[in-house]
mmCIF file of C-alpha atoms and ligand atoms in Angstrom:
data_model
loop_
_atom_site.group_PDB
_atom_site.id
_atom_site.type_symbol
_atom_site.label_atom_id
_atom_site.label_comp_id
_atom_site.label_asym_id
_atom_site.label_seq_id
_atom_site.Cartn_x
_atom_site.Cartn_y
_atom_site.Cartn_z
ATOM 1 C CA MET A 1 -16.392 30.520 -19.652
ATOM 2 C CA LYS A 2 -17.677 28.159 -17.001
ATOM 3 C CA GLY A 3 -15.954 24.849 -17.461
ATOM 4 C CA VAL A 4 -17.691 21.594 -18.270
ATOM 5 C CA GLU A 5 -20.177 19.830 -16.013
ATOM 6 C CA LEU A 6 -19.325 16.195 -15.173
ATOM 7 C CA LYS A 7 -22.344 15.665 -12.950
ATOM 8 C CA GLU A 8 -24.744 18.178 -11.517
ATOM 9 C CA GLY A 9 -22.645 20.673 -9.547
ATOM 10 C CA ILE A 10 -19.297 19.083 -10.400
ATOM 11 C CA TYR A 11 -17.246 20.866 -13.060
ATOM 12 C CA TRP A 12 -14.022 20.528 -15.007
ATOM 13 C CA VAL A 13 -12.388 23.962 -14.656
ATOM 14 C CA GLY A 14 -8.969 23.192 -16.132
ATOM 15 C CA ALA A 15 -7.067 24.276 -19.221
ATOM 16 C CA ILE A 16 -6.075 22.768 -22.540
ATOM 17 C CA ASP A 17 -2.455 23.148 -23.608
ATOM 18 C CA TRP A 18 -2.652 22.864 -27.376
ATOM 19 C CA GLU A 19 0.930 23.926 -27.897
ATOM 20 C CA VAL A 20 3.160 21.914 -25.597
ATOM 21 C CA ARG A 21 5.408 19.477 -27.456
ATOM 22 C CA ASP A 22 8.126 19.150 -24.843
ATOM 23 C CA PHE A 23 6.754 18.179 -21.469
ATOM 24 C CA HIS A 24 9.863 18.220 -19.268
ATOM 25 C CA GLY A 25 11.655 16.399 -22.078
ATOM 26 C CA TYR A 26 8.795 14.068 -22.882
ATOM 27 C CA GLU A 27 7.481 14.506 -26.431
ATOM 28 C CA THR A 28 3.783 15.398 -26.448
ATOM 29 C CA PRO A 29 2.736 15.490 -30.113
ATOM 30 C CA ARG A 30 -0.931 15.706 -29.121
ATOM 31 C CA GLY A 31 -0.416 18.462 -26.507
ATOM 32 C CA THR A 32 -2.025 17.930 -23.125
ATOM 33 C CA SER A 33 -4.561 19.298 -20.677
ATOM 34 C CA TYR A 34 -4.303 20.252 -17.027
ATOM 35 C CA ASN A 35 -7.541 19.091 -15.513
ATOM 36 C CA ASN A 36 -8.898 20.287 -12.229
ATOM 37 C CA TYR A 37 -12.362 20.164 -10.804
ATOM 38 C CA LEU A 38 -14.781 22.295 -8.829
ATOM 39 C CA ILE A 39 -17.433 20.738 -6.615
ATOM 40 C CA VAL A 40 -20.207 23.180 -5.787
ATOM 41 C CA ASP A 41 -21.683 22.227 -2.443
ATOM 42 C CA GLU A 42 -22.316 23.895 0.921
ATOM 43 C CA GLU A 43 -18.532 24.091 1.229
ATOM 44 C CA PRO A 44 -17.273 24.509 -2.346
ATOM 45 C CA THR A 45 -14.211 22.398 -3.027
ATOM 46 C CA LEU A 46 -11.528 22.650 -5.684
ATOM 47 C CA VAL A 47 -9.720 19.441 -6.604
ATOM 48 C CA ASP A 48 -6.179 20.268 -7.787
ATOM 49 C CA THR A 49 -5.117 23.409 -9.650
ATOM 50 C CA VAL A 50 -3.267 23.783 -12.974
ATOM 51 C CA LYS A 51 0.184 24.716 -14.263
ATOM 52 C CA TYR A 52 0.922 28.381 -13.399
ATOM 53 C CA ASP A 53 0.835 29.540 -17.047
ATOM 54 C CA PHE A 54 -2.795 28.452 -17.212
ATOM 55 C CA ALA A 55 -4.013 29.810 -13.875
ATOM 56 C CA ASP A 56 -5.897 32.680 -15.532
ATOM 57 C CA LEU A 57 -7.924 30.230 -17.621
ATOM 58 C CA MET A 58 -8.734 28.155 -14.545
ATOM 59 C CA ILE A 59 -9.831 31.248 -12.617
ATOM 60 C CA LYS A 60 -12.063 32.377 -15.496
ATOM 61 C CA ASN A 61 -13.685 28.958 -15.522
ATOM 62 C CA ILE A 62 -14.290 29.117 -11.783
ATOM 63 C CA LYS A 63 -15.657 32.665 -11.973
ATOM 64 C CA GLY A 64 -18.137 31.515 -14.592
ATOM 65 C CA ILE A 65 -19.606 29.234 -11.933
ATOM 66 C CA MET A 66 -19.097 31.015 -8.602
ATOM 67 C CA ASN A 67 -17.041 33.584 -6.756
ATOM 68 C CA PRO A 68 -13.673 31.926 -6.024
ATOM 69 C CA ARG A 69 -13.588 33.662 -2.644
ATOM 70 C CA ALA A 70 -16.291 31.212 -1.515
ATOM 71 C CA ILE A 71 -14.044 28.165 -2.041
ATOM 72 C CA LYS A 72 -13.735 26.435 1.323
ATOM 73 C CA HIS A 73 -11.455 23.507 0.506
ATOM 74 C CA VAL A 74 -8.637 22.883 -1.951
ATOM 75 C CA ILE A 75 -7.560 19.277 -2.359
ATOM 76 C CA ILE A 76 -4.035 18.801 -3.691
ATOM 77 C CA ASN A 77 -3.807 15.237 -4.914
ATOM 78 C CA HIS A 78 -0.310 15.743 -6.335
ATOM 79 C CA ILE A 79 2.209 18.553 -5.926
ATOM 80 C CA GLU A 80 4.034 18.295 -9.255
ATOM 81 C CA ASN A 81 4.344 21.663 -10.988
ATOM 82 C CA ASP A 82 1.808 20.963 -13.727
ATOM 83 C CA HIS A 83 -0.935 20.606 -11.112
ATOM 84 C CA ALA A 84 0.006 22.573 -8.017
ATOM 85 C CA THR A 85 1.616 25.761 -9.287
ATOM 86 C CA GLY A 86 -1.764 27.469 -9.583
ATOM 87 C CA ILE A 87 -2.229 27.135 -5.819
ATOM 88 C CA ASP A 88 -0.908 30.571 -4.818
ATOM 89 C CA ARG A 89 -3.337 32.271 -7.218
ATOM 90 C CA ILE A 90 -6.212 30.328 -5.697
ATOM 91 C CA MET A 91 -5.123 31.006 -2.136
ATOM 92 C CA ASN A 92 -4.886 34.734 -2.935
ATOM 93 C CA LEU A 93 -8.487 34.642 -4.124
ATOM 94 C CA ALA A 94 -9.726 32.313 -1.383
ATOM 95 C CA PRO A 95 -7.475 32.968 1.621
ATOM 96 C CA GLY A 96 -9.931 31.286 3.963
ATOM 97 C CA ALA A 97 -9.753 27.936 2.183
ATOM 98 C CA THR A 98 -8.243 24.861 3.791
ATOM 99 C CA ILE A 99 -5.742 22.848 1.758
ATOM 100 C CA HIS A 100 -6.012 19.067 2.092
ATOM 101 C CA VAL A 101 -2.841 17.210 1.179
ATOM 102 C CA THR A 102 -0.827 14.184 2.311
ATOM 103 C CA GLU A 103 1.961 14.686 4.833
ATOM 104 C CA ARG A 104 4.560 14.200 2.128
ATOM 105 C CA GLY A 105 2.619 16.618 -0.045
ATOM 106 C CA ARG A 106 2.678 19.234 2.712
ATOM 107 C CA LYS A 107 6.434 18.855 3.074
ATOM 108 C CA GLY A 108 6.866 19.207 -0.688
ATOM 109 C CA LEU A 109 4.547 22.223 -0.818
ATOM 110 C CA GLU A 110 6.739 23.928 1.773
ATOM 111 C CA ARG A 111 9.661 23.644 -0.640
ATOM 112 C CA PHE A 112 7.741 25.478 -3.359
ATOM 113 C CA TYR A 113 5.836 28.081 -1.324
ATOM 114 C CA ASP A 114 5.757 29.950 1.935
ATOM 115 C CA ILE A 115 2.674 28.214 3.322
ATOM 116 C CA SER A 116 2.768 29.865 6.749
ATOM 117 C CA ALA A 117 -0.306 31.982 5.995
ATOM 118 C CA TRP A 118 -2.319 29.056 4.609
ATOM 119 C CA THR A 119 -4.441 26.583 6.510
ATOM 120 C CA VAL A 120 -3.130 23.157 5.605
ATOM 121 C CA LYS A 121 -4.642 19.901 6.832
ATOM 122 C CA THR A 122 -2.825 16.651 6.187
ATOM 123 C CA VAL A 123 -4.900 13.624 5.246
ATOM 124 C CA LYS A 124 -4.279 9.904 4.974
ATOM 125 C CA THR A 125 -5.998 6.882 3.512
ATOM 126 C CA GLY A 126 -9.515 6.454 4.868
ATOM 127 C CA ASP A 127 -9.965 10.076 5.959
ATOM 128 C CA ARG A 128 -13.172 11.708 4.819
ATOM 129 C CA LEU A 129 -14.145 15.304 4.171
ATOM 130 C CA LYS A 130 -17.832 16.217 4.407
ATOM 131 C CA ILE A 131 -18.535 19.260 2.220
ATOM 132 C CA GLY A 132 -22.339 19.362 2.453
ATOM 133 C CA LYS A 133 -24.398 16.729 0.738
ATOM 134 C CA ARG A 134 -21.210 15.090 -0.517
ATOM 135 C CA THR A 135 -18.371 13.238 1.180
ATOM 136 C CA ILE A 136 -14.860 12.936 -0.201
ATOM 137 C CA LEU A 137 -12.734 9.921 0.681
ATOM 138 C CA PHE A 138 -8.946 10.158 0.439
ATOM 139 C CA LEU A 139 -6.699 7.322 -0.599
ATOM 140 C CA GLU A 140 -2.918 7.717 -0.563
ATOM 141 C CA THR A 141 -1.078 6.358 -3.604
ATOM 142 C CA PRO A 142 2.590 6.877 -2.667
ATOM 143 C CA MET A 143 4.996 6.606 -5.620
ATOM 144 C CA LEU A 144 2.123 6.628 -8.096
ATOM 145 C CA HIS A 145 3.953 8.434 -9.236
ATOM 146 C CA TRP A 146 5.439 10.777 -6.604
ATOM 147 C CA PRO A 147 5.715 10.165 -2.844
ATOM 148 C CA ASP A 148 2.985 12.734 -2.129
ATOM 149 C CA SER A 149 0.401 11.312 -4.517
ATOM 150 C CA MET A 150 -3.146 10.502 -3.497
ATOM 151 C CA VAL A 151 -6.574 10.208 -5.109
ATOM 152 C CA SER A 152 -9.944 11.535 -3.961
ATOM 153 C CA TYR A 153 -13.297 9.806 -4.322
ATOM 154 C CA VAL A 154 -16.712 11.476 -4.177
ATOM 155 C CA GLU A 155 -18.825 8.803 -2.536
ATOM 156 C CA GLU A 156 -22.253 10.068 -3.602
ATOM 157 C CA GLU A 157 -21.441 10.511 -7.307
ATOM 158 C CA LYS A 158 -18.872 7.676 -7.383
ATOM 159 C CA ILE A 159 -16.259 9.813 -9.119
ATOM 160 C CA LEU A 160 -12.575 9.125 -8.653
ATOM 161 C CA PHE A 161 -10.290 12.136 -9.057
ATOM 162 C CA SER A 162 -7.198 10.157 -9.921
ATOM 163 C CA GLN A 163 -4.525 12.869 -10.527
ATOM 164 C CA ASP A 164 -1.941 11.570 -13.032
ATOM 165 C CA ALA A 165 -3.173 7.966 -12.982
ATOM 166 C CA PHE A 166 -5.325 6.941 -15.954
ATOM 167 C CA GLY A 167 -4.372 10.147 -17.781
ATOM 168 C CA GLN A 168 -3.221 10.802 -21.299
ATOM 169 C CA HIS A 169 -1.355 13.682 -22.896
ATOM 170 C CA ILE A 170 -4.098 14.800 -25.232
ATOM 171 C CA ALA A 171 -5.203 18.318 -26.110
ATOM 172 C CA SER A 172 -8.744 18.015 -27.395
ATOM 173 C CA SER A 173 -12.035 19.824 -27.232
ATOM 174 C CA ALA A 174 -13.432 16.452 -26.087
ATOM 175 C CA ARG A 175 -13.544 16.246 -22.311
ATOM 176 C CA PHE A 176 -14.866 12.695 -22.108
ATOM 177 C CA ASP A 177 -13.772 9.332 -23.502
ATOM 178 C CA ASP A 178 -16.919 8.862 -25.604
ATOM 179 C CA GLU A 179 -16.615 12.383 -27.076
ATOM 180 C CA PHE A 180 -12.995 11.765 -28.015
ATOM 181 C CA VAL A 181 -13.678 8.403 -29.598
ATOM 182 C CA SER A 182 -16.505 9.845 -31.680
ATOM 183 C CA SER A 183 -14.203 12.535 -33.111
ATOM 184 C CA ALA A 184 -11.032 10.419 -33.330
ATOM 185 C CA THR A 185 -10.789 6.645 -32.760
ATOM 186 C CA ALA A 186 -10.603 4.233 -29.850
ATOM 187 C CA ALA A 187 -7.150 3.226 -31.138
ATOM 188 C CA ASP A 188 -5.942 6.841 -30.856
ATOM 189 C CA LEU A 189 -7.098 6.958 -27.267
ATOM 190 C CA GLU A 190 -5.504 3.602 -26.429
ATOM 191 C CA ASP A 191 -2.242 4.723 -28.005
ATOM 192 C CA ALA A 192 -2.257 7.861 -25.852
ATOM 193 C CA VAL A 193 -2.887 5.751 -22.734
ATOM 194 C CA ILE A 194 -0.012 3.387 -23.580
ATOM 195 C CA ASP A 195 2.316 6.269 -24.406
ATOM 196 C CA TYR A 196 1.584 7.863 -21.034
ATOM 197 C CA TYR A 197 1.887 4.608 -19.105
ATOM 198 C CA ALA A 198 5.156 3.604 -20.781
ATOM 199 C CA ASN A 199 6.833 6.943 -20.189
ATOM 200 C CA ILE A 200 5.544 7.689 -16.709
ATOM 201 C CA LEU A 201 4.164 4.623 -14.974
ATOM 202 C CA MET A 202 6.212 1.734 -16.361
ATOM 203 C CA PRO A 203 8.320 1.418 -13.186
ATOM 204 C CA PHE A 204 5.287 1.088 -10.950
ATOM 205 C CA GLY A 205 3.416 -1.979 -12.223
ATOM 206 C CA GLN A 206 3.432 -3.808 -8.884
ATOM 207 C CA LEU A 207 2.251 -0.730 -7.009
ATOM 208 C CA ILE A 208 -0.521 -0.202 -9.558
ATOM 209 C CA LYS A 209 -1.785 -3.757 -9.170
ATOM 210 C CA ALA A 210 -1.729 -3.443 -5.381
ATOM 211 C CA LYS A 211 -3.533 -0.087 -5.417
ATOM 212 C CA ILE A 212 -6.271 -1.271 -7.789
ATOM 213 C CA ALA A 213 -6.729 -4.334 -5.553
ATOM 214 C CA GLU A 214 -7.047 -2.000 -2.554
ATOM 215 C CA VAL A 215 -9.708 0.038 -4.348
ATOM 216 C CA GLN A 216 -11.593 -3.148 -5.176
ATOM 217 C CA LYS A 217 -11.297 -4.358 -1.580
ATOM 218 C CA LEU A 218 -12.759 -1.069 -0.367
ATOM 219 C CA GLY A 219 -15.673 -1.769 -2.689
ATOM 220 C CA LEU A 220 -15.391 1.574 -4.451
ATOM 221 C CA ASP A 221 -17.681 1.738 -7.434
ATOM 222 C CA LEU A 222 -15.827 3.816 -10.039
ATOM 223 C CA GLN A 223 -18.571 5.183 -12.253
ATOM 224 C CA MET A 224 -16.352 7.985 -13.492
ATOM 225 C CA ILE A 225 -12.576 8.374 -13.429
ATOM 226 C CA ALA A 226 -11.374 11.949 -13.779
ATOM 227 C CA PRO A 227 -7.596 12.247 -14.232
ATOM 228 C CA ASP A 228 -5.503 15.418 -14.282
ATOM 229 C CA HIS A 229 -4.573 15.010 -17.969
ATOM 230 C CA GLY A 230 -6.614 14.122 -21.027
ATOM 231 C CA VAL A 231 -10.130 12.786 -21.220
ATOM 232 C CA ILE A 232 -12.414 11.824 -18.361
ATOM 233 C CA TRP A 233 -13.544 8.204 -18.352
ATOM 234 C CA ARG A 234 -17.326 8.319 -18.090
ATOM 235 C CA ALA A 235 -18.525 5.927 -20.805
ATOM 236 C CA ASP A 236 -16.113 3.098 -20.075
ATOM 237 C CA PRO A 237 -14.101 3.481 -16.855
ATOM 238 C CA GLU A 238 -13.710 -0.304 -16.846
ATOM 239 C CA LYS A 239 -11.664 -0.044 -20.016
ATOM 240 C CA ILE A 240 -8.927 2.063 -18.464
ATOM 241 C CA LEU A 241 -8.827 -0.135 -15.350
ATOM 242 C CA ARG A 242 -8.442 -3.237 -17.538
ATOM 243 C CA MET A 243 -5.724 -1.593 -19.600
ATOM 244 C CA TYR A 244 -3.796 -0.635 -16.463
ATOM 245 C CA LEU A 245 -4.099 -4.089 -14.938
ATOM 246 C CA ASP A 246 -2.957 -5.699 -18.174
ATOM 247 C CA MET A 247 0.007 -3.368 -18.530
ATOM 248 C CA ALA A 248 0.932 -3.769 -14.861
ATOM 249 C CA GLU A 249 0.982 -7.540 -15.386
ATOM 250 C CA GLY A 250 3.356 -7.146 -18.316
ATOM 251 C CA LYS A 251 0.822 -7.993 -21.007
ATOM 252 C CA THR A 252 1.621 -6.609 -24.416
ATOM 253 C CA GLY A 253 1.354 -7.346 -28.111
ATOM 254 C CA LEU A 254 3.102 -10.226 -29.829
ATOM 255 C CA SER A 255 5.241 -8.058 -32.072
ATOM 256 C CA VAL A 256 8.782 -6.801 -32.494
ATOM 257 C CA ALA A 257 10.366 -3.359 -32.508
ATOM 258 C CA VAL A 258 13.722 -2.622 -34.090
ATOM 259 C CA ILE A 259 15.258 0.503 -32.644
ATOM 260 C CA TYR A 260 18.504 1.603 -34.224
ATOM 261 C CA ASP A 261 20.760 4.396 -35.331
ATOM 262 C CA THR A 262 23.335 4.489 -38.048
ATOM 263 C CA MET A 263 26.422 6.474 -39.136
ATOM 264 C CA TRP A 264 27.130 5.454 -42.742
ATOM 265 C CA HIS A 265 24.050 3.271 -43.391
ATOM 266 C CA SER A 266 25.692 -0.039 -42.445
ATOM 267 C CA THR A 267 23.584 -0.600 -39.329
ATOM 268 C CA GLU A 268 20.626 0.637 -41.356
ATOM 269 C CA ARG A 269 21.239 -2.051 -44.006
ATOM 270 C CA MET A 270 21.469 -4.630 -41.258
ATOM 271 C CA THR A 271 18.156 -3.314 -39.895
ATOM 272 C CA GLN A 272 16.403 -3.782 -43.221
ATOM 273 C CA ALA A 273 17.495 -7.400 -43.511
ATOM 274 C CA ILE A 274 16.627 -8.094 -39.873
ATOM 275 C CA ALA A 275 13.162 -6.547 -40.260
ATOM 276 C CA ARG A 276 12.468 -8.809 -43.264
ATOM 277 C CA GLY A 277 13.551 -11.796 -41.203
ATOM 278 C CA VAL A 278 11.242 -10.838 -38.337
ATOM 279 C CA LYS A 279 8.322 -10.417 -40.716
ATOM 280 C CA ASP A 280 9.004 -13.755 -42.428
ATOM 281 C CA GLY A 281 9.309 -15.261 -38.983
ATOM 282 C CA GLY A 282 5.672 -14.374 -38.531
ATOM 283 C CA LEU A 283 5.667 -11.191 -36.502
ATOM 284 C CA GLU A 284 4.828 -7.594 -37.250
ATOM 285 C CA CYS A 285 7.851 -5.394 -36.948
ATOM 286 C CA LYS A 286 8.063 -1.670 -36.280
ATOM 287 C CA VAL A 287 11.348 -0.017 -37.232
ATOM 288 C CA LEU A 288 12.471 3.235 -35.630
ATOM 289 C CA LYS A 289 15.611 5.189 -36.343
ATOM 290 C CA LEU A 290 16.421 7.046 -33.159
ATOM 291 C CA ARG A 291 17.689 10.274 -34.739
ATOM 292 C CA ALA A 292 14.307 10.505 -36.482
ATOM 293 C CA THR A 293 12.193 9.435 -33.475
ATOM 294 C CA PRO A 294 11.447 11.171 -30.177
ATOM 295 C CA MET A 295 12.801 9.202 -27.247
ATOM 296 C CA SER A 296 9.343 8.910 -25.668
ATOM 297 C CA VAL A 297 7.960 7.362 -28.868
ATOM 298 C CA ALA A 298 10.815 4.840 -28.936
ATOM 299 C CA VAL A 299 10.027 3.904 -25.330
ATOM 300 C CA LYS A 300 6.344 3.513 -26.168
ATOM 301 C CA GLU A 301 7.123 1.215 -29.099
ATOM 302 C CA PHE A 302 9.568 -0.767 -26.955
ATOM 303 C CA TRP A 303 6.768 -1.227 -24.415
ATOM 304 C CA LYS A 304 4.204 -2.226 -27.053
ATOM 305 C CA ALA A 305 6.398 -4.997 -28.445
ATOM 306 C CA ARG A 306 7.255 -8.261 -26.696
ATOM 307 C CA GLY A 307 10.719 -8.225 -28.229
ATOM 308 C CA THR A 308 13.060 -5.450 -29.299
ATOM 309 C CA LEU A 309 16.245 -5.532 -31.319
ATOM 310 C CA ILE A 310 18.573 -2.634 -30.685
ATOM 311 C CA GLY A 311 21.060 -1.693 -33.391
ATOM 312 C CA SER A 312 24.020 0.610 -32.925
ATOM 313 C CA PRO A 313 27.219 1.364 -34.767
ATOM 314 C CA THR A 314 30.306 1.386 -32.595
ATOM 315 C CA LEU A 315 31.679 4.880 -32.118
ATOM 316 C CA ASN A 316 34.952 5.211 -30.206
ATOM 317 C CA ASN A 317 34.527 1.657 -28.851
ATOM 318 C CA ILE A 318 31.089 2.315 -27.307
ATOM 319 C CA VAL A 319 27.469 2.653 -28.398
ATOM 320 C CA PHE A 320 26.271 5.523 -30.554
ATOM 321 C CA PRO A 321 25.150 8.510 -28.407
ATOM 322 C CA THR A 322 21.445 8.276 -29.279
ATOM 323 C CA ILE A 323 21.426 4.596 -28.329
ATOM 324 C CA ALA A 324 23.170 5.429 -25.053
ATOM 325 C CA GLN A 325 20.501 8.045 -24.375
ATOM 326 C CA PHE A 326 17.733 5.579 -25.131
ATOM 327 C CA LEU A 327 19.252 2.932 -22.860
ATOM 328 C CA THR A 328 19.661 5.449 -20.040
ATOM 329 C CA TYR A 329 16.050 6.568 -20.331
ATOM 330 C CA LEU A 330 14.859 2.975 -20.525
ATOM 331 C CA ARG A 331 16.923 1.939 -17.479
ATOM 332 C CA GLY A 332 15.136 4.520 -15.336
ATOM 333 C CA LEU A 333 11.773 3.088 -16.394
ATOM 334 C CA ARG A 334 12.772 -0.357 -15.081
ATOM 335 C CA PRO A 335 11.220 -2.401 -17.921
ATOM 336 C CA LYS A 336 10.244 -6.004 -17.363
ATOM 337 C CA ASN A 337 9.004 -8.966 -19.372
ATOM 338 C CA ARG A 338 10.622 -8.026 -22.664
ATOM 339 C CA LEU A 339 13.178 -9.927 -24.780
ATOM 340 C CA VAL A 340 16.092 -7.973 -26.238
ATOM 341 C CA GLY A 341 18.756 -8.623 -28.861
ATOM 342 C CA ALA A 342 21.510 -6.422 -30.287
ATOM 343 C CA PHE A 343 23.300 -5.831 -33.548
ATOM 344 C CA GLY A 344 25.481 -3.237 -35.210
ATOM 345 C CA SER A 345 28.344 -2.346 -37.457
ATOM 346 C CA LEU A 346 31.910 -1.681 -36.395
ATOM 347 C CA GLY A 347 35.103 -0.385 -37.938
ATOM 348 C CA TRP A 348 37.816 -2.111 -35.918
ATOM 349 C CA GLY A 349 37.476 -2.823 -32.210
ATOM 350 C CA GLY A 350 33.691 -2.988 -31.809
ATOM 351 C CA GLY A 351 31.960 -2.669 -28.455
ATOM 352 C CA ALA A 352 28.403 -1.406 -29.105
ATOM 353 C CA VAL A 353 26.687 -4.806 -29.250
ATOM 354 C CA LYS A 354 28.472 -6.000 -26.115
ATOM 355 C CA GLU A 355 27.507 -2.817 -24.287
ATOM 356 C CA ILE A 356 23.836 -3.091 -25.283
ATOM 357 C CA TYR A 357 23.694 -6.626 -23.873
ATOM 358 C CA GLU A 358 25.489 -5.612 -20.701
ATOM 359 C CA THR A 359 23.184 -2.667 -20.108
ATOM 360 C CA THR A 360 19.926 -4.453 -20.839
ATOM 361 C CA LYS A 361 20.973 -7.429 -18.699
ATOM 362 C CA GLN A 362 21.661 -5.013 -15.851
ATOM 363 C CA MET A 363 18.054 -3.867 -16.268
ATOM 364 C CA GLY A 364 16.956 -7.472 -15.809
ATOM 365 C CA LEU A 365 15.789 -7.950 -19.396
ATOM 366 C CA GLU A 366 16.237 -11.329 -21.014
ATOM 367 C CA ALA A 367 18.727 -11.542 -23.873
ATOM 368 C CA PHE A 368 18.526 -13.175 -27.282
ATOM 369 C CA GLU A 369 22.145 -14.079 -27.982
ATOM 370 C CA PRO A 370 24.483 -14.003 -29.690
ATOM 371 C CA GLY A 371 24.011 -10.637 -31.375
ATOM 372 C CA ILE A 372 25.505 -9.716 -34.705
ATOM 373 C CA ASP A 373 28.532 -7.537 -35.449
ATOM 374 C CA VAL A 374 29.348 -6.585 -39.024
ATOM 375 C CA LEU A 375 32.674 -5.130 -40.120
ATOM 376 C CA TYR A 376 32.366 -1.827 -42.025
ATOM 377 C CA LYS A 377 29.608 -2.692 -44.504
ATOM 378 C CA PRO A 378 27.351 -5.736 -44.654
ATOM 379 C CA THR A 379 28.170 -8.162 -47.439
ATOM 380 C CA PHE A 380 25.496 -10.277 -49.084
ATOM 381 C CA GLU A 381 26.396 -13.049 -46.624
ATOM 382 C CA ASP A 382 26.169 -10.623 -43.707
ATOM 383 C CA GLU A 383 22.705 -9.574 -44.822
ATOM 384 C CA GLU A 384 21.709 -13.225 -44.978
ATOM 385 C CA ARG A 385 22.985 -13.624 -41.389
ATOM 386 C CA CYS A 386 20.972 -10.564 -40.379
ATOM 387 C CA TYR A 387 17.864 -12.012 -42.003
ATOM 388 C CA GLU A 388 18.348 -15.281 -40.104
ATOM 389 C CA PHE A 389 18.945 -13.324 -36.918
ATOM 390 C CA GLY A 390 15.616 -11.516 -37.364
ATOM 391 C CA TYR A 391 13.840 -14.749 -38.254
ATOM 392 C CA GLY A 392 15.273 -16.518 -35.222
ATOM 393 C CA PHE A 393 14.362 -13.614 -32.991
ATOM 394 C CA ALA A 394 10.726 -13.775 -34.141
ATOM 395 C CA GLU A 395 10.651 -17.495 -33.330
ATOM 396 C CA GLU A 396 12.090 -16.875 -29.885
ATOM 397 C CA VAL A 397 9.743 -13.970 -29.157
ATOM 398 C CA LYS A 398 6.749 -16.197 -29.908
ATOM 399 C CA LYS A 399 7.978 -18.764 -27.378
ATOM 400 C CA TYR A 400 8.819 -16.084 -24.833
ATOM 401 C CA HIS A 401 5.394 -14.450 -25.248
ATOM 402 C CA GLY A 402 3.744 -17.741 -24.274
ATOM 403 C CA ARG A 403 4.993 -17.214 -20.714
ATOM 404 C CA PHE A 404 2.656 -14.297 -20.166
HETATM 405 FE FE1 LIG B 1 0.952 15.507 -14.303
HETATM 406 FE FE2 LIG B 1 3.063 14.029 -12.010
HETATM 407 O O1 LIG B 1 2.254 15.445 -12.950
#
């Protein structure tokens, strides 16, 4: 095993996690990869490590190229466990190496490891590391998506090692965007990018725009973007930059998602009538029952649609537990630029629809009101009201979409 060569002397030496389906609670139906990179130069340099379970694979890949003891520098772009928990194995093999990390990264590293025996150099934006014929430029990216985060740019080869940014949770034998697209489809890759962005980077749109502008101002030519998860962007790095800028600006499809749960099928019957109304109103509509849908998929579909209708039965005067969980997860992601409406069935007092509006308004989302409550079981007239509600929502979403 010797990894995969990106450019002459620069290798992917990471690991593919074909099995993971629960990534700290985030559903990963495609698995993922932990990418890290070895630059063979006068002073060999490792960029990031991998999750501890996969350290043996990383070390085998490195050994297929060179003796790890000769590694002179280890760059830690991000200290989260899936990337930095291979560091002690590397430092055992290459005790003379210098770790390069941001100040916040160093402080975080101290919480995970006893670093007293390691040589650690803190770096900041604009610092450069000369490793022989190559020079590595560091650029801090705080809160993208942890305080410690940074990216590293090889000036001669014009490769950006972007840590989590521009990644995707994909386990594939394809290491590059063009390889993946030839064995799957461009739509599969785009879906993986959106899924990752929605669940990890949604709160940071403004920071993303500012950081991409900073990169452009520095005049960095990004001929290859190598993230820490998924495929490396070598054929079309512009594509991922465009996608990120569009998502950061709140651009999305003109469509509707209906996300609901149900106890005795009443809210489900409302959903069916509403979905027909949305469709007849002229918009595609994706319907997701939460007990049958991973939370991360529901968030992705919320993000992909300009408008979402959330349906919940009232249980003990409040929303159904799965809807509460969805709203809590969504609140943390600080969504913007989406229109929301609510509906649901009730037995006596009600409360779910009101709570959905209150919660989504607290998030700053715009509301399509009034919502619809139905007592016990929808009558024919109730279903007609639901249909009209869906139709009206589609009309409103089209107008709302015109703002972006
Ligand atoms: Fe892939 Fe923020 O770790």
